[in-house]
Amino acid sequence: MAKKEFHIDEPREIGKKKIRIKKDDVLLVKKQIEERKQVMILKKFMNESKDDTMDSVGILIFYRNRMLTTQRTSGQWSIPKGRIKENEDPVSAVQREVIEELGFQLPKIPRKIKVFHKENGGIFHVYAVILDRMETIHLNHEHEQYHWEEYDKERGGIRLTQGFDPDILPVIMGIFGARDV
């Protein structure tokens, strides 16, 4: 029987059991580290960080007498909206939010239609855009579904689902005479 060779690299290693790590485990850990780096790079690229301001933006998107509404994971229906980042202008913020939440880039610059003060002290900028063609929508993790609400002149505006976002409802009602169903 051959003697096992015992070698101490450092004094603090005395009494510790050496663990062999499988090659597959090492590759898995390296892959996870690489994925984390990529996520951090994407977040940095998309300006996702703790640099949100109190101000926010929302956008009314129209296509052929229809307005796009989205349902958040909380169940509430609203329009695409989000916070403005530090050093970001409202137009850039609304364009970024459309890309993040709906998965497409606005084909034209949206038009500011209303600005109002929020209860938390921030400012809410409401924009609108009329699409020339139907865009393919890919909702992000913040939303469950979307719907195109029809504008009906005979019924007096746009019919919105009950419990529509109370912060946005007065704006839409003021513009189109929308009714809460």
Short mmCIF file of C-alpha atoms in Angstrom, two decimals:
data_model
loop_
_atom_site.label_atom_id
_atom_site.label_comp_id
_atom_site.label_asym_id
_atom_site.label_seq_id
_atom_site.Cartn_x
_atom_site.Cartn_y
_atom_site.Cartn_z
CA MET A 1 0.00 0.00 0.00
CA ALA A 2 1.43 3.32 -1.08
CA LYS A 3 1.58 6.17 1.38
CA LYS A 4 -0.59 9.18 0.65
CA GLU A 5 1.35 12.36 0.32
CA PHE A 6 0.12 15.13 2.58
CA HIS A 7 0.95 18.69 1.67
CA ILE A 8 -0.09 21.87 3.43
CA ASP A 9 -0.25 24.94 1.22
CA GLU A 10 -1.03 27.37 3.98
CA PRO A 11 -1.26 27.02 7.77
CA ARG A 12 -4.95 27.99 7.77
CA GLU A 13 -5.72 24.98 5.56
CA ILE A 14 -4.93 22.56 8.43
CA GLY A 15 -7.98 20.51 9.31
CA LYS A 16 -10.01 21.56 6.25
CA LYS A 17 -11.28 18.92 3.92
CA LYS A 18 -10.45 19.53 0.27
CA ILE A 19 -13.45 19.34 -2.01
CA ARG A 20 -13.20 18.31 -5.62
CA ILE A 21 -15.37 20.33 -7.92
CA LYS A 22 -16.65 18.68 -11.04
CA LYS A 23 -15.82 20.27 -14.36
CA ASP A 24 -19.55 20.64 -15.16
CA ASP A 25 -20.08 22.56 -11.90
CA VAL A 26 -17.23 24.93 -12.73
CA LEU A 27 -18.68 25.53 -16.19
CA LEU A 28 -22.14 26.17 -14.70
CA VAL A 29 -20.78 28.74 -12.25
CA LYS A 30 -18.80 30.46 -15.03
CA LYS A 31 -21.95 30.54 -17.18
CA GLN A 32 -23.99 32.06 -14.33
CA ILE A 33 -21.34 34.73 -13.72
CA GLU A 34 -21.28 35.56 -17.43
CA GLU A 35 -25.09 35.82 -17.51
CA ARG A 36 -25.04 38.18 -14.51
CA LYS A 37 -22.47 40.35 -16.27
CA GLN A 38 -24.65 40.46 -19.39
CA VAL A 39 -27.73 41.41 -17.36
CA MET A 40 -25.78 44.19 -15.63
CA ILE A 41 -24.54 45.46 -18.99
CA LEU A 42 -28.10 45.42 -20.38
CA LYS A 43 -29.44 47.25 -17.34
CA LYS A 44 -26.71 49.84 -17.66
CA PHE A 45 -27.40 50.17 -21.39
CA MET A 46 -31.12 50.61 -20.76
CA ASN A 47 -30.46 52.99 -17.83
CA GLU A 48 -32.20 50.65 -15.38
CA SER A 49 -31.00 51.58 -11.95
CA LYS A 50 -32.04 53.45 -8.84
CA ASP A 51 -31.91 56.79 -10.65
CA ASP A 52 -35.68 57.22 -11.04
CA THR A 53 -37.08 60.69 -10.40
CA MET A 54 -40.48 61.61 -8.96
CA ASP A 55 -41.57 62.65 -12.47
CA SER A 56 -43.17 60.19 -14.86
CA VAL A 57 -44.53 59.85 -18.39
CA GLY A 58 -47.41 58.05 -20.06
CA ILE A 59 -48.44 57.65 -23.67
CA LEU A 60 -51.74 57.32 -25.48
CA ILE A 61 -51.12 55.18 -28.55
CA PHE A 62 -53.73 55.28 -31.31
CA TYR A 63 -54.29 53.22 -34.41
CA ARG A 64 -57.43 53.53 -36.58
CA ASN A 65 -59.80 55.00 -33.98
CA ARG A 66 -58.48 52.68 -31.26
CA MET A 67 -56.42 53.41 -28.19
CA LEU A 68 -54.00 50.91 -26.66
CA THR A 69 -54.48 49.96 -23.02
CA THR A 70 -52.36 47.53 -21.02
CA GLN A 71 -53.13 45.42 -17.97
CA ARG A 72 -50.44 45.39 -15.31
CA THR A 73 -49.67 42.24 -13.34
CA SER A 74 -51.59 43.84 -10.45
CA GLY A 75 -54.71 43.55 -12.64
CA GLN A 76 -55.13 47.30 -13.16
CA TRP A 77 -55.66 48.59 -16.70
CA SER A 78 -53.82 51.72 -17.76
CA ILE A 79 -51.70 53.19 -20.52
CA PRO A 80 -47.99 52.48 -21.00
CA LYS A 81 -46.20 54.65 -18.43
CA GLY A 82 -43.16 54.86 -16.22
CA ARG A 83 -40.73 57.02 -14.29
CA ILE A 84 -38.30 59.48 -15.82
CA LYS A 85 -34.64 58.74 -15.06
CA GLU A 86 -32.18 61.37 -13.84
CA ASN A 87 -30.84 63.52 -16.69
CA GLU A 88 -33.49 62.14 -19.08
CA ASP A 89 -35.94 64.36 -20.92
CA PRO A 90 -39.64 63.35 -20.99
CA VAL A 91 -39.68 62.52 -24.73
CA SER A 92 -36.73 60.13 -24.35
CA ALA A 93 -38.39 58.62 -21.27
CA VAL A 94 -41.65 57.90 -23.10
CA GLN A 95 -39.76 56.40 -26.05
CA ARG A 96 -37.76 54.20 -23.64
CA GLU A 97 -40.91 53.09 -21.81
CA VAL A 98 -42.55 52.02 -25.10
CA ILE A 99 -39.50 49.93 -25.98
CA GLU A 100 -39.31 48.39 -22.49
CA GLU A 101 -43.03 47.71 -22.00
CA LEU A 102 -44.30 47.07 -25.53
CA GLY A 103 -41.20 45.88 -27.37
CA PHE A 104 -41.26 48.27 -30.31
CA GLN A 105 -39.79 51.65 -31.15
CA LEU A 106 -42.11 54.56 -31.84
CA PRO A 107 -41.98 55.39 -35.56
CA LYS A 108 -42.38 59.12 -34.86
CA ILE A 109 -41.90 61.60 -32.05
CA PRO A 110 -44.90 61.64 -29.73
CA ARG A 111 -46.74 64.89 -29.01
CA LYS A 112 -47.15 66.21 -25.46
CA ILE A 113 -50.84 66.71 -24.73
CA LYS A 114 -51.05 67.27 -20.98
CA VAL A 115 -48.90 67.90 -17.92
CA PHE A 116 -50.17 67.72 -14.36
CA HIS A 117 -48.81 67.53 -10.83
CA LYS A 118 -49.01 64.22 -8.98
CA GLU A 119 -49.88 63.80 -5.31
CA ASN A 120 -46.31 62.70 -4.49
CA GLY A 121 -44.97 66.03 -5.75
CA GLY A 122 -43.80 64.81 -9.15
CA ILE A 123 -44.96 65.87 -12.58
CA PHE A 124 -46.78 63.53 -14.99
CA HIS A 125 -46.28 64.17 -18.72
CA VAL A 126 -48.89 62.65 -21.03
CA TYR A 127 -47.96 62.12 -24.68
CA ALA A 128 -49.90 60.80 -27.67
CA VAL A 129 -48.96 59.24 -30.98
CA ILE A 130 -51.00 57.99 -33.93
CA LEU A 131 -49.49 54.94 -35.59
CA ASP A 132 -49.57 54.63 -39.37
CA ARG A 133 -49.37 50.84 -39.17
CA MET A 134 -50.06 48.20 -36.57
CA GLU A 135 -46.93 47.44 -34.55
CA THR A 136 -46.16 43.99 -33.17
CA ILE A 137 -46.46 44.18 -29.39
CA HIS A 138 -44.30 42.10 -27.05
CA LEU A 139 -45.33 42.86 -23.47
CA ASN A 140 -42.67 42.78 -20.78
CA HIS A 141 -42.92 41.19 -17.33
CA GLU A 142 -44.88 44.18 -15.95
CA HIS A 143 -47.98 43.40 -18.04
CA GLU A 144 -50.38 40.51 -18.55
CA GLN A 145 -52.26 41.62 -21.65
CA TYR A 146 -53.19 44.54 -23.86
CA HIS A 147 -56.34 45.67 -25.63
CA TRP A 148 -57.24 48.20 -28.32
CA GLU A 149 -60.19 50.28 -27.01
CA GLU A 150 -62.53 51.45 -29.79
CA TYR A 151 -63.54 55.10 -30.06
CA ASP A 152 -67.29 55.23 -30.53
CA LYS A 153 -68.81 58.62 -31.46
CA GLU A 154 -72.37 57.42 -30.88
CA ARG A 155 -71.65 56.25 -27.34
CA GLY A 156 -69.69 59.39 -26.55
CA GLY A 157 -66.05 58.37 -26.47
CA ILE A 158 -63.89 55.46 -25.45
CA ARG A 159 -65.30 52.82 -23.12
CA LEU A 160 -62.73 51.77 -20.53
CA THR A 161 -62.82 48.81 -18.19
CA GLN A 162 -64.08 49.35 -14.68
CA GLY A 163 -61.30 50.24 -12.27
CA PHE A 164 -59.15 51.84 -14.97
CA ASP A 165 -56.12 53.66 -13.52
CA PRO A 166 -57.70 56.54 -11.51
CA ASP A 167 -54.70 58.81 -12.17
CA ILE A 168 -55.06 58.54 -15.95
CA LEU A 169 -58.86 58.28 -16.25
CA PRO A 170 -59.57 62.03 -15.80
CA VAL A 171 -57.03 62.87 -18.51
CA ILE A 172 -58.62 60.48 -21.01
CA MET A 173 -62.13 61.59 -20.07
CA GLY A 174 -61.12 65.21 -20.54
CA ILE A 175 -59.76 64.55 -24.00
CA PHE A 176 -62.24 62.05 -25.42
CA GLY A 177 -65.23 61.91 -23.12
CA ALA A 178 -64.30 58.38 -22.12
CA ARG A 179 -66.68 56.50 -19.89
CA ASP A 180 -65.85 54.10 -17.07
CA VAL A 181 -67.79 50.87 -17.78
#
